[in-house]
Coordinates of N, CA, C and O in Angstrom, one line a residue:
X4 N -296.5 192.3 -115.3 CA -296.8 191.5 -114.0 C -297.9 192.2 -113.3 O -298.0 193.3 -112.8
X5 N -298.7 191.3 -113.4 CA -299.8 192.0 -112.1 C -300.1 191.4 -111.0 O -300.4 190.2 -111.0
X6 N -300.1 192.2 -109.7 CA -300.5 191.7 -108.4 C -301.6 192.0 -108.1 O -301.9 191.7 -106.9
X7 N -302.6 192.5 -108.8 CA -304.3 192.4 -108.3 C -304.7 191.2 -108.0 O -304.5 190.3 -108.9
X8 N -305.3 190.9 -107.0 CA -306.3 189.6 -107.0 C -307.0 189.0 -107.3 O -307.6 189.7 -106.5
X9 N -307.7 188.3 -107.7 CA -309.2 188.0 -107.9 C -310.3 188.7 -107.4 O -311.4 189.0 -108.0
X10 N -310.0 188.9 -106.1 CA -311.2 188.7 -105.1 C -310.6 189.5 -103.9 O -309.4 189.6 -103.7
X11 N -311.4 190.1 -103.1 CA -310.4 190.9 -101.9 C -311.5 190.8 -101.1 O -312.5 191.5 -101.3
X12 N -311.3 189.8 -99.8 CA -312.0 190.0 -98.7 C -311.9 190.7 -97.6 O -312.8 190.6 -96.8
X13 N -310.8 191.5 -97.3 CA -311.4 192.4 -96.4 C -309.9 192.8 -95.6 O -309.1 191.9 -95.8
X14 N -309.7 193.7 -94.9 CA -309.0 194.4 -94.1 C -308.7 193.8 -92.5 O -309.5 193.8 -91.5
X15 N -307.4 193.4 -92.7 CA -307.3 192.8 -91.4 C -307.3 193.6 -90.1 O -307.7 193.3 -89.0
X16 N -306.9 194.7 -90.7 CA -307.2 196.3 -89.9 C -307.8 197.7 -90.5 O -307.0 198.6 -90.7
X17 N -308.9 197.8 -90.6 CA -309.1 199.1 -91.6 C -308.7 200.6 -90.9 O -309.0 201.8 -91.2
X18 N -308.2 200.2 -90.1 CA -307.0 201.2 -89.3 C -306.0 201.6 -90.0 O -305.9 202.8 -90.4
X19 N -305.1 200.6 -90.2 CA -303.8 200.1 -90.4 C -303.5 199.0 -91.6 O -302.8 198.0 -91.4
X20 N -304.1 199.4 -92.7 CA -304.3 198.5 -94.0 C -302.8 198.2 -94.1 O -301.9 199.0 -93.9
X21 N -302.4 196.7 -94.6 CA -300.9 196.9 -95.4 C -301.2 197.2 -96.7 O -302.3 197.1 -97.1
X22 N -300.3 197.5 -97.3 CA -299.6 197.6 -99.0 C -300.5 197.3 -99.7 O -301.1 198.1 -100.4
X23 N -300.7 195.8 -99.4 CA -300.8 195.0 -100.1 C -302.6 194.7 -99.9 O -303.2 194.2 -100.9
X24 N -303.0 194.9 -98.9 CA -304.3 195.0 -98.5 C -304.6 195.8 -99.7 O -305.0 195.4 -100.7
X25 N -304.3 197.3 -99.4 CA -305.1 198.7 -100.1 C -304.7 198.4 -101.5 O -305.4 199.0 -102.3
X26 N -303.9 197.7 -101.9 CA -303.9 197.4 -103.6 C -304.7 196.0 -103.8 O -305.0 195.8 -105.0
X27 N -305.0 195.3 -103.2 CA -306.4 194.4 -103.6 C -307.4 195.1 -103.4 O -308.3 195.0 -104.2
X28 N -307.7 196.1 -102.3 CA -309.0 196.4 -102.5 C -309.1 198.0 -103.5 O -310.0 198.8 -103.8
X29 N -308.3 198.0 -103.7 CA -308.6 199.3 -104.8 C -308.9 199.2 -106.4 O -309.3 200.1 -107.2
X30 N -308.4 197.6 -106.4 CA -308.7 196.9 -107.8 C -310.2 196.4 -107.5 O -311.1 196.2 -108.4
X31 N -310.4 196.2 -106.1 CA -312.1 196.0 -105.7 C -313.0 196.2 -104.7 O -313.7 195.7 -103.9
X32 N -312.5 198.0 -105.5 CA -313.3 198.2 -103.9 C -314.8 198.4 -103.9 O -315.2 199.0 -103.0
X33 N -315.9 197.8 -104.8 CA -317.0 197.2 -104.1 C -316.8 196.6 -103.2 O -317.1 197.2 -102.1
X34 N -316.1 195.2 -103.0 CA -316.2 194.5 -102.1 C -315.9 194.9 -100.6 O -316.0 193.9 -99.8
X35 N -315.6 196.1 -100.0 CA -315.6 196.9 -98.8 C -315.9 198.2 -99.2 O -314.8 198.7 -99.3
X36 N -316.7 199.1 -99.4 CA -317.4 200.1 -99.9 C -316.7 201.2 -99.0 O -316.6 200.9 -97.8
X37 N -316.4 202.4 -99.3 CA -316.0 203.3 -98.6 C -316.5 203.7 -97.7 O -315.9 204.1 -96.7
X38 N -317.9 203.7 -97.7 CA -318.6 204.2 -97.0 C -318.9 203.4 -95.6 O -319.4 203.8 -94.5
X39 N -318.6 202.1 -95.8 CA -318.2 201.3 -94.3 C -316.9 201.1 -93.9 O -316.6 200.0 -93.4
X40 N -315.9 202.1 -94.1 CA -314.7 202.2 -93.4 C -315.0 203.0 -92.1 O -316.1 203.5 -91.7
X41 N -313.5 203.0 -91.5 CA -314.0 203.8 -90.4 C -313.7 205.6 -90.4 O -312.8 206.0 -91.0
X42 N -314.5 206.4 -89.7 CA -314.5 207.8 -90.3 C -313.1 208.4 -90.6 O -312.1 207.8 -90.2
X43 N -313.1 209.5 -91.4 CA -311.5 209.8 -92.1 C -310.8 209.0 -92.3 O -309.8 209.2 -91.7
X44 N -310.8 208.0 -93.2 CA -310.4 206.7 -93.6 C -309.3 207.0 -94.5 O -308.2 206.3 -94.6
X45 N -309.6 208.1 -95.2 CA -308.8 208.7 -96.0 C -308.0 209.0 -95.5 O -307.1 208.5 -96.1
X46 N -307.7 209.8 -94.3 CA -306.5 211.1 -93.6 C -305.9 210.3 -93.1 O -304.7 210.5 -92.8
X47 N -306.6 208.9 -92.7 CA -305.9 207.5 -91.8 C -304.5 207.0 -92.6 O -303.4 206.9 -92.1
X48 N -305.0 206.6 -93.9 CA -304.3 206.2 -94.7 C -303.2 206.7 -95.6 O -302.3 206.1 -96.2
X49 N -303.5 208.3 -95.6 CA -302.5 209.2 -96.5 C -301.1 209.6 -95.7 O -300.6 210.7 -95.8
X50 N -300.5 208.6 -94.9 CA -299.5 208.9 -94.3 C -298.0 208.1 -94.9 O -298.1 207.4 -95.9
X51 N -297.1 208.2 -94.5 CA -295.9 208.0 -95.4 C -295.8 206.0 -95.6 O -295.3 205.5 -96.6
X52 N -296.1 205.5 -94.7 CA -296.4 204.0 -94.8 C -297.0 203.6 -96.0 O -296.5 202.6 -96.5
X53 N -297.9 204.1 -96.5 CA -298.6 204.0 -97.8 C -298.5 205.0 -99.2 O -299.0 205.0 -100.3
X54 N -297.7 205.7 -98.4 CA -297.8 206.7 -100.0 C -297.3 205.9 -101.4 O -297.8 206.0 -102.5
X55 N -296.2 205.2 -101.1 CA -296.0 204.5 -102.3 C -297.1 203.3 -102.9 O -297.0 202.8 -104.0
X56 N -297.8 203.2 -102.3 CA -298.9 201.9 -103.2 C -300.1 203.2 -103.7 O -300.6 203.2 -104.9
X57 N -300.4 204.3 -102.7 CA -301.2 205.3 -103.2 C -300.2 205.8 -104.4 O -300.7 205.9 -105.6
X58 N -299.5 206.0 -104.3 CA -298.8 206.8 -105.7 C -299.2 206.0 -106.9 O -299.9 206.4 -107.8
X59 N -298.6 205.0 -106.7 CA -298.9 204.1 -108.0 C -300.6 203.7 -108.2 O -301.1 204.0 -109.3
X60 N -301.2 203.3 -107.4 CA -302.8 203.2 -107.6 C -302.8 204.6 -108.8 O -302.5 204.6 -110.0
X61 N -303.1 205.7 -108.1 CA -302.8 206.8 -108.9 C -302.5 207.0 -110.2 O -303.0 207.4 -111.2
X62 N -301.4 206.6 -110.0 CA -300.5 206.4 -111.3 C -301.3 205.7 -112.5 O -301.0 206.0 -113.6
X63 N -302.7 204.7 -112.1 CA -302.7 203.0 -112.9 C -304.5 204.1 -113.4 O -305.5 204.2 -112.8
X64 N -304.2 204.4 -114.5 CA -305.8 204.7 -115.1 C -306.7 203.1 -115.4 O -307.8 203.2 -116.1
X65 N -306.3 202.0 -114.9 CA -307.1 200.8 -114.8 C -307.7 200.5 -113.7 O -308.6 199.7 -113.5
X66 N -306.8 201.4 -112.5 CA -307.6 201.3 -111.4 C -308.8 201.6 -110.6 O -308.6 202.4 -109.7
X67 N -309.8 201.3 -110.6 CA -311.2 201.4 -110.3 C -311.4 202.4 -109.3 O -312.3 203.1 -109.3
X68 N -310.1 202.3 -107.8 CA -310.2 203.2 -107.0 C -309.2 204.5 -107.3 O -308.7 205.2 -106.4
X69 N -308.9 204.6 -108.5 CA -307.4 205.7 -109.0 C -308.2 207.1 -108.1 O -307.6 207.6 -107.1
X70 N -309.3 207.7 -108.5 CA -309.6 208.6 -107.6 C -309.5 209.0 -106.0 O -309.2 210.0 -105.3
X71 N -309.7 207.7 -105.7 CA -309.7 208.1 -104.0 C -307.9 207.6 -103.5 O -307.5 207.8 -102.4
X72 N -306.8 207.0 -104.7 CA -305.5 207.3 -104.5 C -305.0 208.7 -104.8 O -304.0 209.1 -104.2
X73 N -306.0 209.4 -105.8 CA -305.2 211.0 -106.2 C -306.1 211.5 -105.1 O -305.3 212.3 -104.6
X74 N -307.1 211.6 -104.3 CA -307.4 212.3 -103.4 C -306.3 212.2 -102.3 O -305.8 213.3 -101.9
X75 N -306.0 211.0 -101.8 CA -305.3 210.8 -100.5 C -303.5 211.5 -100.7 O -302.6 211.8 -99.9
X76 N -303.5 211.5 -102.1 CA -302.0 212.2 -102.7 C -302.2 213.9 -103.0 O -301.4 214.8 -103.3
X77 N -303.6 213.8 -102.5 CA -303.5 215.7 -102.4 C -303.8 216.3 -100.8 O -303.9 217.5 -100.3
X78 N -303.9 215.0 -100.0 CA -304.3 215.4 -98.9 C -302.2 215.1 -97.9 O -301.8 215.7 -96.9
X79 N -301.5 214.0 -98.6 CA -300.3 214.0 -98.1 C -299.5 215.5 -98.6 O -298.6 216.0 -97.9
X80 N -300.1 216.0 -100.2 CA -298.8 217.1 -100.3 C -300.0 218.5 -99.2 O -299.6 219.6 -99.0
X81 N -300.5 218.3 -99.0 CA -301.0 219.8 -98.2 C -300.7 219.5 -96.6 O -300.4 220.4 -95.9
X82 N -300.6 218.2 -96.2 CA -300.5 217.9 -94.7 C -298.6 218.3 -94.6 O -298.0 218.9 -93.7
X83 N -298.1 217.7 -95.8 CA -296.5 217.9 -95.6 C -296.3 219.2 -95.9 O -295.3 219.5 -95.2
X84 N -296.7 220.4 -96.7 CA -296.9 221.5 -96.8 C -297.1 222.7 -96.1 O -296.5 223.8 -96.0
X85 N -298.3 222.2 -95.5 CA -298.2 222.6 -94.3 C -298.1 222.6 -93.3 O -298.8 223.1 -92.5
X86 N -296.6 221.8 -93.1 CA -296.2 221.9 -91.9 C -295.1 221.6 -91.5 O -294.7 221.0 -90.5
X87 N -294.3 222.3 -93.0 CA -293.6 222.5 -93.2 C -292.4 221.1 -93.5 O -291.2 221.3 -93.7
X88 N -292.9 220.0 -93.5 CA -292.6 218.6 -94.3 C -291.8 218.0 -92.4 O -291.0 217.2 -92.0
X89 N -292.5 218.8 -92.0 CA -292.7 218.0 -90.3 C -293.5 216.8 -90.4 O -293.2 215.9 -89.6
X90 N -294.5 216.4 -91.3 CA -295.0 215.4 -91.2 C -294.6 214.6 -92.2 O -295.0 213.5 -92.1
X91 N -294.1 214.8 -92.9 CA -293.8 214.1 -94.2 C -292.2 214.6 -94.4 O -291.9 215.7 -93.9
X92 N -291.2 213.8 -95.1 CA -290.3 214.0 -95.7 C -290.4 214.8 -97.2 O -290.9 214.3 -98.2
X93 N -289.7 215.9 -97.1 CA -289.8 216.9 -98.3 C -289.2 216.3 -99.2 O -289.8 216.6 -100.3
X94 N -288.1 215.3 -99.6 CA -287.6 214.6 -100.2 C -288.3 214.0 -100.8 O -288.4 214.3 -102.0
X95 N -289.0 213.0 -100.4 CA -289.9 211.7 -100.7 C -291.0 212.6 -101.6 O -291.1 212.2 -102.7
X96 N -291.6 213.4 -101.3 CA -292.7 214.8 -101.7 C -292.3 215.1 -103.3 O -292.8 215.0 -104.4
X97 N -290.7 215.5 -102.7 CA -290.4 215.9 -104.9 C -290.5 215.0 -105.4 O -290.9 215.0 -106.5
X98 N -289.9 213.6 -104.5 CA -289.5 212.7 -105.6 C -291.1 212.2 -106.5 O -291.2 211.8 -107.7
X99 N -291.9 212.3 -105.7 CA -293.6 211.8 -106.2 C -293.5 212.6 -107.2 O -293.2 212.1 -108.3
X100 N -293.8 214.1 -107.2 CA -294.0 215.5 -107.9 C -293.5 215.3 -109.4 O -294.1 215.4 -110.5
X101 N -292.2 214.9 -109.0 CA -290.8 214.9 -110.3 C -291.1 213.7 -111.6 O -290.7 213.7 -112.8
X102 N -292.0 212.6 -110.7 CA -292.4 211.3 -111.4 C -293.4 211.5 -112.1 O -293.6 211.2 -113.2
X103 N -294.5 212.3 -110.8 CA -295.7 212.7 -111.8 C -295.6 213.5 -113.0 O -296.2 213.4 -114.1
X104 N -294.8 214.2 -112.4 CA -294.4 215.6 -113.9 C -294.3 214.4 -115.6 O -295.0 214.4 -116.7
X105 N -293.3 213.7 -115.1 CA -292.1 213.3 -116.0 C -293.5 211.9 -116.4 O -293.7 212.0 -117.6
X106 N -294.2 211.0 -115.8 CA -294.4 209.9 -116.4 C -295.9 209.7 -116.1 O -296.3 208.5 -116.2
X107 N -297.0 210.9 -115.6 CA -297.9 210.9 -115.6 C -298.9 211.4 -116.5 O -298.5 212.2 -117.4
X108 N -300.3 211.2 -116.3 CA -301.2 211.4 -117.1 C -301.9 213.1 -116.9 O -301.5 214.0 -116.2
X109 N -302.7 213.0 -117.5 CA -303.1 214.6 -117.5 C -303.5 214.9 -115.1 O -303.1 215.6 -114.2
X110 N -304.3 214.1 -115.4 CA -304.8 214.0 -113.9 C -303.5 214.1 -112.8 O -303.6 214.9 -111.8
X111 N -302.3 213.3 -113.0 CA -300.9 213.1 -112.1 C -300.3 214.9 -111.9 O -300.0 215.6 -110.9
X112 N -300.3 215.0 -113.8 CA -299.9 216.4 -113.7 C -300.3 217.3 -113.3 O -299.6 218.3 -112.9
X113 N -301.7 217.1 -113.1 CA -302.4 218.4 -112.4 C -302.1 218.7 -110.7 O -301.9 219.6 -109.9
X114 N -302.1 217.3 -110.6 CA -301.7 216.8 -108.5 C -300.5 217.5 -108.5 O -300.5 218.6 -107.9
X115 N -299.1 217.1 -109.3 CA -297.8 217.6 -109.5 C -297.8 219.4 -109.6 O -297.3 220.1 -108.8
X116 N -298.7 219.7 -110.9 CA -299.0 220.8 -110.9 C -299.2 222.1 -109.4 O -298.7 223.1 -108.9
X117 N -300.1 221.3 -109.3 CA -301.2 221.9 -107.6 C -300.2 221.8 -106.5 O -300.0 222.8 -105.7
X118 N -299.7 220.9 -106.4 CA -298.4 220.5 -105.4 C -297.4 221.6 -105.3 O -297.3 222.4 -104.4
X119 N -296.6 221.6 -106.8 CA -295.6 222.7 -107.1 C -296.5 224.5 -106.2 O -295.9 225.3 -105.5
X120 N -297.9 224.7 -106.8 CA -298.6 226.0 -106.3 C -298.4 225.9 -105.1 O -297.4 226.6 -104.8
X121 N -298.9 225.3 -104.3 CA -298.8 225.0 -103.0 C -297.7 225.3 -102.0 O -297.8 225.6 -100.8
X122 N -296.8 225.0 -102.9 CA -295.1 225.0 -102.5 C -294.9 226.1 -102.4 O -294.2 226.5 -101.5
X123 N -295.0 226.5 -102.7 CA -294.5 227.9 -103.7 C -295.5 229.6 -102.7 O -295.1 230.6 -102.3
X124 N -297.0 228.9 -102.6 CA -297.7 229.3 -102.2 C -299.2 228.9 -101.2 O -300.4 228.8 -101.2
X125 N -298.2 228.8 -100.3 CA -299.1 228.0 -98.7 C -300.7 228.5 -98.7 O -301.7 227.7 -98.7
X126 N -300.6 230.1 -98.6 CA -301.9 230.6 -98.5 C -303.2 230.3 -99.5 O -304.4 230.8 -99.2
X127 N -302.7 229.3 -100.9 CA -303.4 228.9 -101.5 C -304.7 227.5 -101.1 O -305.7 227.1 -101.7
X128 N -303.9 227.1 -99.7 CA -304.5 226.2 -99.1 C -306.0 226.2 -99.1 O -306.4 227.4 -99.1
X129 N -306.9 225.5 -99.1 CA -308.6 225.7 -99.0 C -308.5 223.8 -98.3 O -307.6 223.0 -98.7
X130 N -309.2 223.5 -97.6 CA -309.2 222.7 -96.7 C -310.4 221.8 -97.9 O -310.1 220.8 -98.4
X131 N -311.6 222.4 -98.0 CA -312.6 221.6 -99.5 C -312.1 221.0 -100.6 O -312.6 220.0 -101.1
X132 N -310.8 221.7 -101.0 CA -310.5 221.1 -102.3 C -308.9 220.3 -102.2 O -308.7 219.5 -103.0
X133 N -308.1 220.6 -101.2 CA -307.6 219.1 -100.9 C -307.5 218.5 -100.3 O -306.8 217.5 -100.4
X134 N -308.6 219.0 -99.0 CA -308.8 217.5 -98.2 C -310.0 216.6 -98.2 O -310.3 215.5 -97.8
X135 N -310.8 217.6 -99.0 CA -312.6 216.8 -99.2 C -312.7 216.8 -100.6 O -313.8 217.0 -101.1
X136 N -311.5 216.6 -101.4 CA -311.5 216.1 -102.7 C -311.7 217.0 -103.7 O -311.9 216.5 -104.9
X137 N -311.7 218.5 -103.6 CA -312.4 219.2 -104.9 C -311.4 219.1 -106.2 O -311.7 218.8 -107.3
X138 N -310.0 219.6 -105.8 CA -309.2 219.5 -106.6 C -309.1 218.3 -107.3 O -308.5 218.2 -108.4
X139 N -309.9 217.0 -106.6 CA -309.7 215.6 -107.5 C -311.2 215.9 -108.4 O -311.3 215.9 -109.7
X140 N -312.1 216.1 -107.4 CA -313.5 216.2 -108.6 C -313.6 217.4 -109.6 O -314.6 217.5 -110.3
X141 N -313.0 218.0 -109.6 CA -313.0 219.3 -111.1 C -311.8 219.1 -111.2 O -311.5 220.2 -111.7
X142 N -310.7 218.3 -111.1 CA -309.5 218.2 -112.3 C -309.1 219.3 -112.3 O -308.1 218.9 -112.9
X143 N -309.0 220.5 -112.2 CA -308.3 221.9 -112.9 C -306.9 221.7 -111.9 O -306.3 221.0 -111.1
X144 N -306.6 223.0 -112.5 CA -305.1 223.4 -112.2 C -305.5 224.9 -111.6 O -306.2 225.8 -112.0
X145 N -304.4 224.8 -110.1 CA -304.4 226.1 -109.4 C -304.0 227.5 -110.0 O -304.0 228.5 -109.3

């Protein structure tokens, strides 16, 4: 079953995207270019209302925007991490982790991987590589 669209015209709020919004336009996101969202569009969006459509984007190696879903899923496990899952539920956090481990691709595991470091070891934090993407653009493991 697929719910992609045809066609994705645009963001009824690029504030406040629904679900369902950010999974049409991630199947096309030419058609609203990242670069005309509004600033930190990313940190906007990586909060617990969306983690599950970001999870799965992520998850889908067919998806055109899978990168900027695994970026916004390394900027939720460092924001909940750091701070002590005050901002996020630590629950909801393994349960991503445990899925990626168990039913993801090399890339998931690595997020899962990096996540588990993180956990384990806060001071590993670098603000470049998971909140301005490095850990998504060099793929390695912590």
């Amino acid at each position: 079953m697929s719910v992609q669209e045809s066609t994705f015209h645009g963001f009824a709020n690029p504030v406040d995207p629904t679900p369902a919004e950010l999974r049409a336009w991630a199947y096309h996101p030419d058609s609203v270019p990242l670069a005309s969202m509004p600033p930190d569009w990313d940190l906007l969006v990586s909060g617990d209302r969306l983690i599950g459509t970001l999870f799965e984007l992520a998850m889908d190696p067919n998806c055109p925007a899978r990168r900027f879903a695994l970026h916004c899923l390394y900027i939720y496990a460092a924001d909940g991490i750091r701070t002590n899952f005050r901002a996020h539920p630590k629950r909801r956090f393994r349960k991503l982790v445990d899925q990626a481990e168990r039913n993801g691709d090399e890339l998931m595991r690595n997020w899962a991987h990096n996540s588990r470091v993180l956990l384990t070891r806060p001071e590993m934090f670098v603000y470049r590589e998971w909140c301005e993407g490095g850990l998504v653009r060099e793929n390695r493991r912590l």
